[in-house]
Amino acid sequence: MAFTLPALPYAHDALEPFIDTTTMQIHHGKHHQAYVDNLNKAIAGTPNENKSLEELVKSAGSISPAVRNNGGGHWNHSFFWEILAPKAGGAPTGNLGDSINSTFGSLDTFKEKFAAASVGRFGSGWAWLIVKDGKLEISSTPHQDNPLMDVAETKGSPILGVDVWEHAYYLKYQNRRAEYLGAIWNVISWDKVAEHFAKASK
Ligand code: MN3
């Protein structure tokens, strides 16, 4: 079954001024669409055609680079759009807020460490907050890899992921990745992250 591009759960201009309209149009409509199209091309007529996206991603080490990169791209972006929301930001509450405070000391310290992992990722990739062995951990992956992949350096269940490819921020922030990472907290839906956290902690 062919994969399809999920609709954005908000308008392209909904994340202004933190993520600009043109970036959202190109990022979702061109980049994400290309991952979907190239994934479909790569699996057509192969046994991978009948696998779920999560199955493909989890077996990244034994699939072709085209399926790994485009399957990862499709999974990562589908996850990313859902974590972003207009009128979001603020601070996480409940179990998630408590766990971030007890693991990292404070929300601000968590953000600093997350930014360090993001800025430290050479070239293109993603920064993640994951649940690993019942605990929160920050990690990063290159290219379109993610922590679900069998090949990931640090494996776990992603509850928050931020795209640090230049295409995610270059039009508005140019080379200022750290500035983009400072602004993105204004559009992170902690409610959504808490949902993932509850599932991953079961
Ligand atoms: Mn991207």
mmCIF file of C-alpha atoms and ligand atoms in Angstrom:
data_model
loop_
_atom_site.group_PDB
_atom_site.id
_atom_site.type_symbol
_atom_site.label_atom_id
_atom_site.label_comp_id
_atom_site.label_asym_id
_atom_site.label_seq_id
_atom_site.Cartn_x
_atom_site.Cartn_y
_atom_site.Cartn_z
ATOM 1 C CA MET A 1 0.000 0.000 0.000
ATOM 2 C CA ALA A 2 1.406 3.340 -0.962
ATOM 3 C CA PHE A 3 2.149 5.905 1.712
ATOM 4 C CA THR A 4 0.555 9.353 1.517
ATOM 5 C CA LEU A 5 1.448 12.811 2.794
ATOM 6 C CA PRO A 6 -0.542 13.577 5.966
ATOM 7 C CA ALA A 7 -2.294 16.947 5.984
ATOM 8 C CA LEU A 8 -0.825 19.554 8.313
ATOM 9 C CA PRO A 9 -2.987 19.788 11.450
ATOM 10 C CA TYR A 10 -2.990 23.643 11.114
ATOM 11 C CA ALA A 11 -2.615 26.297 8.396
ATOM 12 C CA HIS A 12 0.793 26.985 6.846
ATOM 13 C CA ASP A 13 0.882 30.423 8.481
ATOM 14 C CA ALA A 14 -0.282 29.196 11.902
ATOM 15 C CA LEU A 15 3.210 29.006 13.411
ATOM 16 C CA GLU A 16 4.190 32.579 12.473
ATOM 17 C CA PRO A 17 6.300 34.404 13.478
ATOM 18 C CA PHE A 18 8.376 31.529 14.868
ATOM 19 C CA ILE A 19 8.227 29.361 11.749
ATOM 20 C CA ASP A 20 7.394 31.312 8.602
ATOM 21 C CA THR A 21 4.703 30.442 6.074
ATOM 22 C CA THR A 22 7.019 29.839 3.110
ATOM 23 C CA THR A 23 9.190 27.455 5.121
ATOM 24 C CA MET A 24 6.116 25.489 6.144
ATOM 25 C CA GLN A 25 4.814 25.364 2.560
ATOM 26 C CA ILE A 26 8.112 24.104 1.167
ATOM 27 C CA HIS A 27 8.987 21.874 4.124
ATOM 28 C CA HIS A 28 5.653 20.069 4.169
ATOM 29 C CA GLY A 29 4.580 20.316 0.520
ATOM 30 C CA LYS A 30 7.961 19.716 -1.150
ATOM 31 C CA HIS A 31 10.414 18.058 1.258
ATOM 32 C CA HIS A 32 8.017 15.784 3.106
ATOM 33 C CA GLN A 33 6.146 15.004 -0.128
ATOM 34 C CA ALA A 34 9.449 13.979 -1.724
ATOM 35 C CA TYR A 35 10.214 11.558 1.128
ATOM 36 C CA VAL A 36 6.789 9.981 0.649
ATOM 37 C CA ASP A 37 7.160 9.749 -3.151
ATOM 38 C CA ASN A 38 10.693 8.361 -2.999
ATOM 39 C CA LEU A 39 9.734 5.870 -0.288
ATOM 40 C CA ASN A 40 6.869 4.613 -2.449
ATOM 41 C CA LYS A 41 9.208 4.284 -5.431
ATOM 42 C CA ALA A 42 11.790 2.400 -3.356
ATOM 43 C CA ILE A 43 9.348 -0.172 -1.970
ATOM 44 C CA ALA A 44 7.232 -0.691 -5.120
ATOM 45 C CA GLY A 45 7.191 -4.347 -6.125
ATOM 46 C CA THR A 46 9.246 -5.449 -3.091
ATOM 47 C CA PRO A 47 8.159 -7.278 0.113
ATOM 48 C CA ASN A 48 8.581 -3.941 1.946
ATOM 49 C CA GLU A 49 5.439 -2.764 0.196
ATOM 50 C CA ASN A 50 3.324 -4.646 2.732
ATOM 51 C CA LYS A 51 5.081 -3.360 5.847
ATOM 52 C CA SER A 52 3.976 -0.537 8.081
ATOM 53 C CA LEU A 53 6.092 2.602 8.287
ATOM 54 C CA GLU A 54 7.084 1.734 11.849
ATOM 55 C CA GLU A 55 8.161 -1.777 10.831
ATOM 56 C CA LEU A 56 10.318 -0.342 8.058
ATOM 57 C CA VAL A 57 11.901 2.242 10.343
ATOM 58 C CA LYS A 58 12.652 -0.298 13.078
ATOM 59 C CA SER A 59 14.464 -2.536 10.608
ATOM 60 C CA ALA A 60 16.552 0.311 9.150
ATOM 61 C CA GLY A 61 19.760 -1.699 9.397
ATOM 62 C CA SER A 62 18.537 -4.333 6.954
ATOM 63 C CA ILE A 63 16.728 -2.202 4.360
ATOM 64 C CA SER A 64 18.161 -0.219 1.450
ATOM 65 C CA PRO A 65 19.489 3.312 2.048
ATOM 66 C CA ALA A 66 16.611 4.683 -0.048
ATOM 67 C CA VAL A 67 14.001 3.039 2.201
ATOM 68 C CA ARG A 68 15.888 3.995 5.364
ATOM 69 C CA ASN A 69 16.341 7.660 4.389
ATOM 70 C CA ASN A 70 12.893 8.244 2.910
ATOM 71 C CA GLY A 71 11.065 6.027 5.403
ATOM 72 C CA GLY A 72 12.844 7.864 8.212
ATOM 73 C CA GLY A 73 12.014 11.183 6.547
ATOM 74 C CA HIS A 74 8.334 10.283 6.329
ATOM 75 C CA TRP A 75 8.155 9.024 9.930
ATOM 76 C CA ASN A 76 10.131 11.944 11.391
ATOM 77 C CA HIS A 77 8.171 14.686 9.638
ATOM 78 C CA SER A 78 4.779 13.105 10.377
ATOM 79 C CA PHE A 79 5.813 13.064 14.055
ATOM 80 C CA PHE A 80 7.217 16.632 13.942
ATOM 81 C CA TRP A 81 4.078 18.295 12.494
ATOM 82 C CA GLU A 82 1.979 16.814 15.289
ATOM 83 C CA ILE A 83 4.253 18.140 18.031
ATOM 84 C CA LEU A 84 4.075 21.698 16.720
ATOM 85 C CA ALA A 85 1.003 23.824 17.313
ATOM 86 C CA PRO A 86 -0.083 27.458 17.234
ATOM 87 C CA LYS A 87 -0.636 29.095 20.623
ATOM 88 C CA ALA A 88 1.505 26.452 22.292
ATOM 89 C CA GLY A 89 4.709 26.655 24.298
ATOM 90 C CA GLY A 90 4.777 27.445 27.985
ATOM 91 C CA ALA A 91 5.828 24.709 30.362
ATOM 92 C CA PRO A 92 4.913 21.034 30.564
ATOM 93 C CA THR A 93 2.773 20.061 33.548
ATOM 94 C CA GLY A 94 1.860 16.824 35.337
ATOM 95 C CA ASN A 95 4.065 13.737 35.080
ATOM 96 C CA LEU A 96 6.018 15.088 32.124
ATOM 97 C CA GLY A 97 6.808 18.382 33.859
ATOM 98 C CA ASP A 98 7.862 16.508 37.017
ATOM 99 C CA SER A 99 10.060 14.108 35.058
ATOM 100 C CA ILE A 100 11.790 16.884 33.136
ATOM 101 C CA ASN A 101 12.495 18.706 36.404
ATOM 102 C CA SER A 102 13.769 15.624 38.209
ATOM 103 C CA THR A 103 15.873 14.433 35.244
ATOM 104 C CA PHE A 104 17.393 17.717 34.088
ATOM 105 C CA GLY A 105 16.973 19.995 37.126
ATOM 106 C CA SER A 106 14.640 22.475 35.410
ATOM 107 C CA LEU A 107 12.898 23.160 32.113
ATOM 108 C CA ASP A 108 15.516 25.794 31.255
ATOM 109 C CA THR A 109 18.376 23.353 31.853
ATOM 110 C CA PHE A 110 16.584 20.787 29.704
ATOM 111 C CA LYS A 111 16.256 23.371 26.894
ATOM 112 C CA GLU A 112 19.952 24.241 27.168
ATOM 113 C CA LYS A 113 20.972 20.601 26.909
ATOM 114 C CA PHE A 114 18.543 19.982 24.071
ATOM 115 C CA ALA A 115 19.936 22.995 22.192
ATOM 116 C CA ALA A 116 23.487 21.771 22.785
ATOM 117 C CA ALA A 117 22.592 18.379 21.278
ATOM 118 C CA SER A 118 20.906 20.111 18.323
ATOM 119 C CA VAL A 119 23.634 22.632 17.621
ATOM 120 C CA GLY A 120 26.232 19.897 18.088
ATOM 121 C CA ARG A 121 24.703 17.713 15.397
ATOM 122 C CA PHE A 122 27.078 18.233 12.484
ATOM 123 C CA GLY A 123 25.298 18.760 9.166
ATOM 124 C CA SER A 124 21.709 17.559 8.945
ATOM 125 C CA GLY A 125 19.755 15.598 11.476
ATOM 126 C CA TRP A 126 17.333 15.605 14.359
ATOM 127 C CA ALA A 127 17.376 16.207 18.110
ATOM 128 C CA TRP A 128 15.158 14.067 20.319
ATOM 129 C CA LEU A 129 13.761 13.682 23.775
ATOM 130 C CA ILE A 130 13.226 9.974 24.275
ATOM 131 C CA VAL A 131 12.128 7.512 26.913
ATOM 132 C CA LYS A 132 14.790 4.868 27.345
ATOM 133 C CA ASP A 133 14.468 2.164 29.989
ATOM 134 C CA GLY A 134 11.767 4.243 31.668
ATOM 135 C CA LYS A 135 13.906 7.388 31.821
ATOM 136 C CA LEU A 136 14.053 10.613 29.842
ATOM 137 C CA GLU A 137 17.123 11.153 27.713
ATOM 138 C CA ILE A 138 18.241 13.650 25.047
ATOM 139 C CA SER A 139 19.739 12.269 21.859
ATOM 140 C CA SER A 140 20.391 13.250 18.267
ATOM 141 C CA THR A 141 20.522 11.352 14.998
ATOM 142 C CA PRO A 142 22.099 12.095 11.599
ATOM 143 C CA HIS A 143 20.209 12.457 8.313
ATOM 144 C CA GLN A 144 16.657 11.059 8.647
ATOM 145 C CA ASP A 145 17.510 8.418 11.226
ATOM 146 C CA ASN A 146 15.531 8.279 14.477
ATOM 147 C CA PRO A 147 15.743 6.572 17.873
ATOM 148 C CA LEU A 148 13.333 3.787 16.844
ATOM 149 C CA MET A 149 15.859 2.497 14.332
ATOM 150 C CA ASP A 150 17.857 -0.612 15.145
ATOM 151 C CA VAL A 151 20.912 1.282 13.902
ATOM 152 C CA ALA A 152 20.463 4.280 16.256
ATOM 153 C CA GLU A 153 23.359 5.016 18.596
ATOM 154 C CA THR A 154 20.831 5.709 21.386
ATOM 155 C CA LYS A 155 17.587 3.777 21.017
ATOM 156 C CA GLY A 156 14.324 4.658 22.714
ATOM 157 C CA SER A 157 10.784 5.936 22.213
ATOM 158 C CA PRO A 158 10.749 9.496 20.841
ATOM 159 C CA ILE A 159 8.373 11.861 22.663
ATOM 160 C CA LEU A 160 9.739 15.101 21.122
ATOM 161 C CA GLY A 161 11.749 15.589 17.942
ATOM 162 C CA VAL A 162 13.098 18.729 16.288
ATOM 163 C CA ASP A 163 14.243 18.906 12.686
ATOM 164 C CA VAL A 164 17.645 20.594 12.495
ATOM 165 C CA TRP A 165 18.101 20.317 8.737
ATOM 166 C CA GLU A 166 18.763 23.754 7.240
ATOM 167 C CA HIS A 167 15.549 23.451 5.195
ATOM 168 C CA ALA A 168 13.634 23.675 8.507
ATOM 169 C CA TYR A 169 14.906 27.168 9.329
ATOM 170 C CA TYR A 170 17.177 28.684 6.669
ATOM 171 C CA LEU A 171 14.711 31.121 5.031
ATOM 172 C CA LYS A 172 14.000 32.919 8.299
ATOM 173 C CA TYR A 173 17.044 32.194 10.445
ATOM 174 C CA GLN A 174 19.731 31.613 7.762
ATOM 175 C CA ASN A 175 22.679 29.953 9.500
ATOM 176 C CA ARG A 176 21.428 30.755 13.017
ATOM 177 C CA ARG A 177 20.374 27.278 14.122
ATOM 178 C CA ALA A 178 20.573 28.246 17.809
ATOM 179 C CA GLU A 179 18.109 31.103 17.260
ATOM 180 C CA TYR A 180 15.629 28.764 15.546
ATOM 181 C CA LEU A 181 16.009 26.367 18.464
ATOM 182 C CA GLY A 182 15.322 29.146 20.925
ATOM 183 C CA ALA A 183 12.170 30.208 19.050
ATOM 184 C CA ILE A 184 10.710 26.768 18.453
ATOM 185 C CA TRP A 185 9.675 26.318 22.100
ATOM 186 C CA ASN A 186 6.910 28.854 21.394
ATOM 187 C CA VAL A 187 5.214 26.352 19.086
ATOM 188 C CA ILE A 188 5.925 23.079 20.900
ATOM 189 C CA SER A 189 2.732 21.441 22.112
ATOM 190 C CA TRP A 190 3.614 20.030 25.523
ATOM 191 C CA ASP A 191 0.184 18.378 25.567
ATOM 192 C CA LYS A 192 1.204 16.298 22.568
ATOM 193 C CA VAL A 193 4.611 15.509 24.071
ATOM 194 C CA ALA A 194 2.838 14.451 27.284
ATOM 195 C CA GLU A 195 0.622 12.104 25.251
ATOM 196 C CA HIS A 196 3.703 10.429 23.769
ATOM 197 C CA PHE A 197 5.323 10.340 27.210
ATOM 198 C CA ALA A 198 2.321 8.566 28.742
ATOM 199 C CA LYS A 199 2.346 5.927 25.993
ATOM 200 C CA ALA A 200 6.118 5.444 26.113
ATOM 201 C CA SER A 201 6.117 5.132 29.916
ATOM 202 C CA LYS A 202 3.591 2.289 30.044
HETATM 203 MN MN MN3 B 1 12.788 18.413 7.361
#
